mmCIF file of C-alpha atoms and ligand atoms in Angstrom:
data_model
loop_
_atom_site.group_PDB
_atom_site.id
_atom_site.type_symbol
_atom_site.label_atom_id
_atom_site.label_comp_id
_atom_site.label_asym_id
_atom_site.label_seq_id
_atom_site.Cartn_x
_atom_site.Cartn_y
_atom_site.Cartn_z
ATOM 1 C CA MET R 2 54.274 21.370 -8.083
ATOM 2 C CA SER R 3 54.057 24.849 -9.504
ATOM 3 C CA GLU R 4 51.237 23.602 -11.759
ATOM 4 C CA THR R 5 49.245 22.650 -8.635
ATOM 5 C CA VAL R 6 49.831 26.065 -7.079
ATOM 6 C CA ALA R 7 48.882 27.756 -10.349
ATOM 7 C CA ALA R 8 45.658 25.698 -10.649
ATOM 8 C CA LEU R 9 44.705 26.428 -7.057
ATOM 9 C CA GLU R 10 45.476 30.144 -7.362
ATOM 10 C CA LYS R 11 43.426 30.369 -10.531
ATOM 11 C CA ALA R 12 40.447 28.621 -8.935
ATOM 12 C CA LEU R 13 40.600 30.853 -5.857
ATOM 13 C CA GLY R 14 40.397 34.027 -7.929
ATOM 14 C CA GLY R 15 41.720 36.846 -5.780
ATOM 15 C CA LEU R 16 41.156 35.052 -2.458
ATOM 16 C CA LYS R 17 44.357 34.799 -0.406
ATOM 17 C CA PRO R 18 43.687 32.785 2.760
ATOM 18 C CA ASP R 19 46.572 32.511 5.207
ATOM 19 C CA THR R 20 44.793 29.831 7.230
ATOM 20 C CA ALA R 21 43.798 26.338 6.165
ATOM 21 C CA LEU R 22 41.692 23.646 7.775
ATOM 22 C CA VAL R 23 41.895 19.928 7.106
ATOM 23 C CA LEU R 24 38.482 18.454 7.794
ATOM 24 C CA GLY R 25 38.486 14.901 9.119
ATOM 25 C CA SER R 26 35.540 12.679 9.962
ATOM 26 C CA GLY R 27 32.756 14.649 11.627
ATOM 27 C CA LEU R 28 33.931 18.075 10.472
ATOM 28 C CA GLY R 29 32.622 17.867 6.907
ATOM 29 C CA ASP R 30 29.636 20.085 7.684
ATOM 30 C CA LEU R 31 31.933 23.012 8.407
ATOM 31 C CA VAL R 32 32.036 23.693 4.662
ATOM 32 C CA ASN R 33 28.370 24.715 4.951
ATOM 33 C CA GLU R 34 29.450 27.638 7.150
ATOM 34 C CA VAL R 35 31.276 29.172 4.193
ATOM 35 C CA PRO R 36 28.897 31.403 2.219
ATOM 36 C CA ASN R 37 29.252 31.228 -1.586
ATOM 37 C CA PRO R 38 32.263 28.933 -1.437
ATOM 38 C CA VAL R 39 34.650 28.094 -4.237
ATOM 39 C CA ARG R 40 34.646 24.294 -4.541
ATOM 40 C CA ILE R 41 37.369 22.454 -6.388
ATOM 41 C CA PRO R 42 37.252 18.648 -6.613
ATOM 42 C CA TYR R 43 40.667 17.139 -5.835
ATOM 43 C CA GLY R 44 40.465 15.470 -9.245
ATOM 44 C CA ASP R 45 40.723 18.915 -10.875
ATOM 45 C CA LEU R 46 43.988 19.719 -9.094
ATOM 46 C CA PRO R 47 47.126 18.125 -10.540
ATOM 47 C CA ASN R 48 49.027 15.898 -8.073
ATOM 48 C CA PHE R 49 46.311 15.955 -5.397
ATOM 49 C CA LEU R 50 45.667 12.443 -4.039
ATOM 50 C CA LYS R 51 42.080 11.525 -3.371
ATOM 51 C CA SER R 52 40.678 9.786 -0.328
ATOM 52 C CA GLY R 53 38.586 6.750 -1.080
ATOM 53 C CA VAL R 54 37.437 6.528 2.530
ATOM 54 C CA THR R 55 33.691 6.768 3.003
ATOM 55 C CA GLY R 56 32.834 9.830 5.062
ATOM 56 C CA HIS R 57 35.632 11.842 3.410
ATOM 57 C CA ALA R 58 34.691 14.210 0.607
ATOM 58 C CA GLY R 59 37.492 15.119 -1.765
ATOM 59 C CA GLN R 60 37.400 18.806 -2.458
ATOM 60 C CA VAL R 61 39.003 22.108 -1.654
ATOM 61 C CA VAL R 62 36.451 24.566 -0.295
ATOM 62 C CA ALA R 63 37.491 28.195 -0.023
ATOM 63 C CA GLY R 64 35.812 31.393 1.053
ATOM 64 C CA HIS R 65 35.197 33.028 4.411
ATOM 65 C CA LEU R 66 34.554 31.439 7.795
ATOM 66 C CA ALA R 67 33.156 33.844 10.376
ATOM 67 C CA GLY R 68 34.220 36.631 8.026
ATOM 68 C CA ARG R 69 37.842 35.580 7.564
ATOM 69 C CA PRO R 70 39.435 34.032 4.488
ATOM 70 C CA VAL R 71 39.926 30.290 4.731
ATOM 71 C CA VAL R 72 40.751 27.340 2.570
ATOM 72 C CA MET R 73 39.502 23.936 3.672
ATOM 73 C CA LEU R 74 40.612 20.511 2.565
ATOM 74 C CA ALA R 75 37.426 18.478 2.903
ATOM 75 C CA GLY R 76 38.807 14.963 3.004
ATOM 76 C CA ARG R 77 42.359 13.679 3.299
ATOM 77 C CA ALA R 78 44.442 10.984 1.728
ATOM 78 C CA HIS R 79 45.721 8.536 4.354
ATOM 79 C CA TYR R 80 48.967 6.588 4.644
ATOM 80 C CA TYR R 81 46.990 3.346 4.744
ATOM 81 C CA GLU R 82 45.240 4.103 1.439
ATOM 82 C CA HIS R 83 48.323 4.806 -0.604
ATOM 83 C CA ALA R 84 51.076 3.052 1.411
ATOM 84 C CA ASN R 85 52.632 6.495 1.250
ATOM 85 C CA ALA R 86 53.065 8.629 4.353
ATOM 86 C CA ALA R 87 53.549 11.623 2.068
ATOM 87 C CA ALA R 88 50.092 11.203 0.506
ATOM 88 C CA MET R 89 49.171 14.718 1.618
ATOM 89 C CA ARG R 90 52.435 16.316 0.502
ATOM 90 C CA PRO R 91 51.161 17.738 -2.808
ATOM 91 C CA ALA R 92 48.111 19.263 -1.127
ATOM 92 C CA LEU R 93 50.072 20.782 1.745
ATOM 93 C CA GLU R 94 52.846 22.003 -0.523
ATOM 94 C CA ALA R 95 50.207 23.696 -2.679
ATOM 95 C CA LEU R 96 48.684 25.382 0.379
ATOM 96 C CA ALA R 97 52.105 26.671 1.403
ATOM 97 C CA GLY R 98 52.587 27.782 -2.201
ATOM 98 C CA ILE R 99 49.484 29.976 -2.189
ATOM 99 C CA GLY R 100 50.589 31.628 1.053
ATOM 100 C CA VAL R 101 48.952 29.568 3.804
ATOM 101 C CA LYS R 102 50.883 30.102 7.040
ATOM 102 C CA LYS R 103 48.587 28.455 9.608
ATOM 103 C CA LEU R 104 47.181 24.951 9.385
ATOM 104 C CA ILE R 105 44.540 23.479 11.647
ATOM 105 C CA LEU R 106 44.098 19.730 11.340
ATOM 106 C CA THR R 107 41.147 17.698 12.570
ATOM 107 C CA ASN R 108 40.586 13.976 12.847
ATOM 108 C CA ALA R 109 38.539 11.239 14.473
ATOM 109 C CA ALA R 110 40.308 9.269 17.180
ATOM 110 C CA GLY R 111 39.884 6.582 19.786
ATOM 111 C CA SER R 112 40.284 7.608 23.416
ATOM 112 C CA LEU R 113 42.449 5.941 26.053
ATOM 113 C CA GLU R 114 40.763 7.891 28.826
ATOM 114 C CA PRO R 115 37.494 6.585 30.294
ATOM 115 C CA GLY R 116 36.658 10.193 31.196
ATOM 116 C CA MET R 117 37.121 11.361 27.580
ATOM 117 C CA GLY R 118 34.364 9.424 25.860
ATOM 118 C CA PRO R 119 32.694 9.587 22.435
ATOM 119 C CA GLY R 120 31.706 13.151 21.585
ATOM 120 C CA SER R 121 34.686 14.663 23.390
ATOM 121 C CA VAL R 122 37.150 16.989 21.698
ATOM 122 C CA MET R 123 40.888 16.776 22.377
ATOM 123 C CA LEU R 124 43.447 19.427 21.529
ATOM 124 C CA ILE R 125 46.601 17.606 20.442
ATOM 125 C CA ALA R 126 49.446 18.859 22.635
ATOM 126 C CA ASP R 127 52.038 16.465 21.218
ATOM 127 C CA HIS R 128 52.230 13.235 19.273
ATOM 128 C CA ILE R 129 53.909 9.836 19.108
ATOM 129 C CA ASN R 130 54.724 8.480 15.660
ATOM 130 C CA PHE R 131 54.214 4.718 15.984
ATOM 131 C CA SER R 132 53.751 4.036 12.272
ATOM 132 C CA GLY R 133 57.384 3.300 11.506
ATOM 133 C CA SER R 134 57.048 5.657 8.586
ATOM 134 C CA ASN R 135 57.661 9.318 7.920
ATOM 135 C CA PRO R 136 56.441 11.565 5.108
ATOM 136 C CA LEU R 137 59.974 12.890 4.648
ATOM 137 C CA PHE R 138 61.489 9.502 3.753
ATOM 138 C CA GLY R 139 63.315 10.114 0.478
ATOM 139 C CA GLU R 140 63.460 13.889 0.830
ATOM 140 C CA PRO R 141 66.961 14.542 -0.460
ATOM 141 C CA THR R 142 67.771 17.889 1.182
ATOM 142 C CA ASP R 143 68.969 18.687 4.693
ATOM 143 C CA ARG R 144 65.615 20.363 5.192
ATOM 144 C CA ARG R 145 64.349 16.833 6.006
ATOM 145 C CA PHE R 146 65.736 17.154 9.549
ATOM 146 C CA VAL R 147 62.665 18.972 10.816
ATOM 147 C CA GLY R 148 62.604 19.879 14.499
ATOM 148 C CA LEU R 149 59.409 18.809 16.261
ATOM 149 C CA THR R 150 60.126 20.068 19.776
ATOM 150 C CA GLU R 151 57.382 22.652 19.300
ATOM 151 C CA ALA R 152 55.441 20.970 16.525
ATOM 152 C CA TYR R 153 52.136 22.324 17.823
ATOM 153 C CA ASP R 154 52.095 26.108 17.788
ATOM 154 C CA ARG R 155 51.588 27.738 21.168
ATOM 155 C CA GLY R 156 49.660 30.691 19.827
ATOM 156 C CA LEU R 157 47.241 28.597 17.787
ATOM 157 C CA CYS R 158 46.725 26.151 20.672
ATOM 158 C CA SER R 159 46.007 29.061 23.043
ATOM 159 C CA ALA R 160 43.511 30.489 20.540
ATOM 160 C CA ILE R 161 41.709 27.122 20.368
ATOM 161 C CA GLU R 162 41.644 26.881 24.164
ATOM 162 C CA ALA R 163 40.319 30.438 24.451
ATOM 163 C CA ALA R 164 37.605 29.728 21.872
ATOM 164 C CA ALA R 165 36.592 26.603 23.796
ATOM 165 C CA VAL R 166 36.240 28.637 26.998
ATOM 166 C CA ALA R 167 34.343 31.402 25.173
ATOM 167 C CA THR R 168 31.843 28.925 23.701
ATOM 168 C CA GLY R 169 31.538 26.878 26.896
ATOM 169 C CA THR R 170 32.786 23.792 25.061
ATOM 170 C CA PRO R 171 34.689 21.217 27.125
ATOM 171 C CA LEU R 172 38.146 20.673 25.621
ATOM 172 C CA HIS R 173 40.575 17.948 26.638
ATOM 173 C CA LYS R 174 44.273 18.146 25.893
ATOM 174 C CA GLY R 175 46.560 15.212 25.280
ATOM 175 C CA VAL R 176 49.005 13.162 23.266
ATOM 176 C CA TYR R 177 47.890 11.587 19.980
ATOM 177 C CA MET R 178 49.572 8.386 18.866
ATOM 178 C CA TRP R 179 49.695 7.614 15.150
ATOM 179 C CA PHE R 180 49.069 3.994 14.176
ATOM 180 C CA SER R 181 49.255 3.200 10.480
ATOM 181 C CA GLY R 182 45.831 1.531 10.253
ATOM 182 C CA PRO R 183 43.685 0.586 8.496
ATOM 183 C CA SER R 184 43.027 -2.223 10.981
ATOM 184 C CA PHE R 185 42.184 -0.942 14.427
ATOM 185 C CA GLU R 186 44.551 -1.520 17.325
ATOM 186 C CA THR R 187 44.598 -4.574 19.568
ATOM 187 C CA PRO R 188 43.904 -4.280 23.297
ATOM 188 C CA ALA R 189 47.604 -5.050 23.916
ATOM 189 C CA GLU R 190 48.621 -2.166 21.638
ATOM 190 C CA ILE R 191 46.296 0.124 23.532
ATOM 191 C CA ARG R 192 47.818 -0.959 26.861
ATOM 192 C CA MET R 193 51.236 -0.177 25.377
ATOM 193 C CA ALA R 194 50.001 3.197 24.085
ATOM 194 C CA ARG R 195 48.848 4.102 27.578
ATOM 195 C CA ILE R 196 52.200 3.108 29.092
ATOM 196 C CA VAL R 197 54.140 5.274 26.650
ATOM 197 C CA GLY R 198 51.975 8.302 27.368
ATOM 198 C CA ALA R 199 49.262 8.453 24.717
ATOM 199 C CA ASN R 200 45.762 9.743 25.430
ATOM 200 C CA ALA R 201 44.236 9.068 22.012
ATOM 201 C CA VAL R 202 45.027 6.938 18.964
ATOM 202 C CA GLY R 203 44.339 7.466 15.289
ATOM 203 C CA MET R 204 45.411 6.846 11.711
ATOM 204 C CA SER R 205 46.156 10.321 10.343
ATOM 205 C CA THR R 206 47.336 13.848 11.090
ATOM 206 C CA VAL R 207 50.886 13.147 12.280
ATOM 207 C CA PRO R 208 52.342 12.931 8.748
ATOM 208 C CA GLU R 209 50.535 16.172 7.904
ATOM 209 C CA VAL R 210 51.982 17.873 10.979
ATOM 210 C CA ILE R 211 55.476 16.804 9.939
ATOM 211 C CA LEU R 212 54.913 17.995 6.367
ATOM 212 C CA ALA R 213 53.397 21.287 7.468
ATOM 213 C CA ARG R 214 56.387 21.987 9.717
ATOM 214 C CA PHE R 215 58.638 21.046 6.792
ATOM 215 C CA PHE R 216 56.856 23.676 4.701
ATOM 216 C CA GLY R 217 57.187 26.238 7.507
ATOM 217 C CA MET R 218 53.530 26.423 8.492
ATOM 218 C CA ARG R 219 52.327 26.894 12.062
ATOM 219 C CA VAL R 220 50.191 23.939 13.129
ATOM 220 C CA ALA R 221 47.456 23.007 15.558
ATOM 221 C CA ALA R 222 45.351 19.849 15.604
ATOM 222 C CA CYS R 223 42.232 18.548 17.336
ATOM 223 C CA SER R 224 40.673 15.099 17.612
ATOM 224 C CA VAL R 225 37.002 14.313 17.874
ATOM 225 C CA ILE R 226 36.656 11.185 19.966
ATOM 226 C CA THR R 227 34.405 8.586 18.387
ATOM 227 C CA ASN R 228 35.035 5.629 20.692
ATOM 228 C CA LEU R 229 36.934 4.291 23.644
ATOM 229 C CA ALA R 230 39.962 2.437 22.285
ATOM 230 C CA ALA R 231 40.224 -1.305 21.672
ATOM 231 C CA GLY R 232 39.658 -3.472 24.728
ATOM 232 C CA MET R 233 38.166 -0.690 26.833
ATOM 233 C CA THR R 234 34.564 -1.762 26.237
ATOM 234 C CA GLY R 235 33.053 -5.140 25.452
ATOM 235 C CA SER R 236 32.434 -4.314 21.801
ATOM 236 C CA GLU R 237 34.425 -4.476 18.555
ATOM 237 C CA LEU R 238 35.439 -1.242 16.808
ATOM 238 C CA SER R 239 34.214 -0.347 13.336
ATOM 239 C CA HIS R 240 34.448 2.396 10.737
ATOM 240 C CA GLN R 241 30.667 2.645 10.901
ATOM 241 C CA GLU R 242 30.982 3.622 14.561
ATOM 242 C CA THR R 243 33.565 6.254 13.621
ATOM 243 C CA LYS R 244 31.189 7.716 11.019
ATOM 244 C CA ASP R 245 28.159 7.537 13.328
ATOM 245 C CA MET R 246 29.856 9.108 16.333
ATOM 246 C CA ALA R 247 32.106 11.701 14.651
ATOM 247 C CA PRO R 248 29.364 14.316 14.097
ATOM 248 C CA LEU R 249 28.823 14.574 17.870
ATOM 249 C CA GLY R 250 32.298 15.869 18.683
ATOM 250 C CA GLY R 251 32.465 17.378 15.209
ATOM 251 C CA ALA R 252 29.692 19.849 16.028
ATOM 252 C CA ARG R 253 31.525 20.850 19.212
ATOM 253 C CA LEU R 254 34.817 21.307 17.429
ATOM 254 C CA ALA R 255 33.096 23.268 14.658
ATOM 255 C CA ALA R 256 31.745 25.695 17.276
ATOM 256 C CA ILE R 257 35.250 26.151 18.691
ATOM 257 C CA LEU R 258 36.801 26.731 15.269
ATOM 258 C CA LYS R 259 34.115 29.203 14.193
ATOM 259 C CA ARG R 260 34.668 31.188 17.360
ATOM 260 C CA MET R 261 38.405 31.075 16.865
ATOM 261 C CA PHE R 262 37.999 32.515 13.367
ATOM 262 C CA ALA R 263 35.538 35.144 14.557
ATOM 263 C CA ASP R 264 38.019 36.285 17.220
ATOM 264 C CA GLY R 265 40.894 36.265 14.734
ATOM 265 C CA LEU R 266 44.060 34.208 15.029
ATOM 266 C CA ASP R 267 47.589 35.530 14.914
HETATM 267 N N1 HPA U 3 41.791 3.803 16.537
HETATM 268 C C1 HPA U 3 42.353 4.374 15.447
HETATM 269 N N2 HPA U 3 41.762 5.290 14.715
HETATM 270 C C2 HPA U 3 40.525 5.679 15.084
HETATM 271 C C3 HPA U 3 39.892 5.132 16.207
HETATM 272 C C4 HPA U 3 40.561 4.147 16.969
HETATM 273 O O1 HPA U 3 40.058 3.624 17.977
HETATM 274 N N3 HPA U 3 38.667 5.742 16.278
HETATM 275 C C5 HPA U 3 38.597 6.615 15.237
HETATM 276 N N4 HPA U 3 39.721 6.587 14.518
#
């Protein structure tokens, strides 16, 4: 792993960001808000796993967002691509290794709430791991017993909520349920998800939250809603719909995140 940290540090020059963003579907344009960025293709970083999912770039983009140092992971490797819930472990371990202390994750998700339709943004208050997997399977040390009672950092969540208010951007708050994917859920699974307390469903983020807590980072996460979940409308779900609809909520979430950076986050 130290070779990954060394490669990343070298590429970043003297830049020492303490905050990182993982850009999911719809957030890719946020890299354009970074003037004169350093761009490093994942392929140039040892151990980094690439995403083969269309709509996901595969590069580290570093520089300043609203004047503050940041490192962005534009594109993520998913559990369903690699059959490995720890697909993002090398990338997150490298971020921790260069001194990143705060991680903000973004994703596209399906909504269980008729009043939280496509284009909405949801702050993840808590999650349900329904994948049956865990990125810490096989971790041999006692550090694997990571507490998740406060997985989502209060301070970072408050800063996101404050930035939403300041920008006049509606922000929902709810529970995200991780399904392994890559097939979408069935209507029966969505009815179950509602019964157990989920507000949105998706195929990412939860393993990264667990890993980030394992590495001692503070975490916050937001979903951009691309669709109402399976069985809630007459139509079938598709990845094309995710890609088409993500930029809508993505632009809203980008405004929130820019404001959050401008105001500073501690
Ligand atoms: N289910 C799972 N993942 C998703 C969805 C969904 O409905 N929409 C976008 N990502």
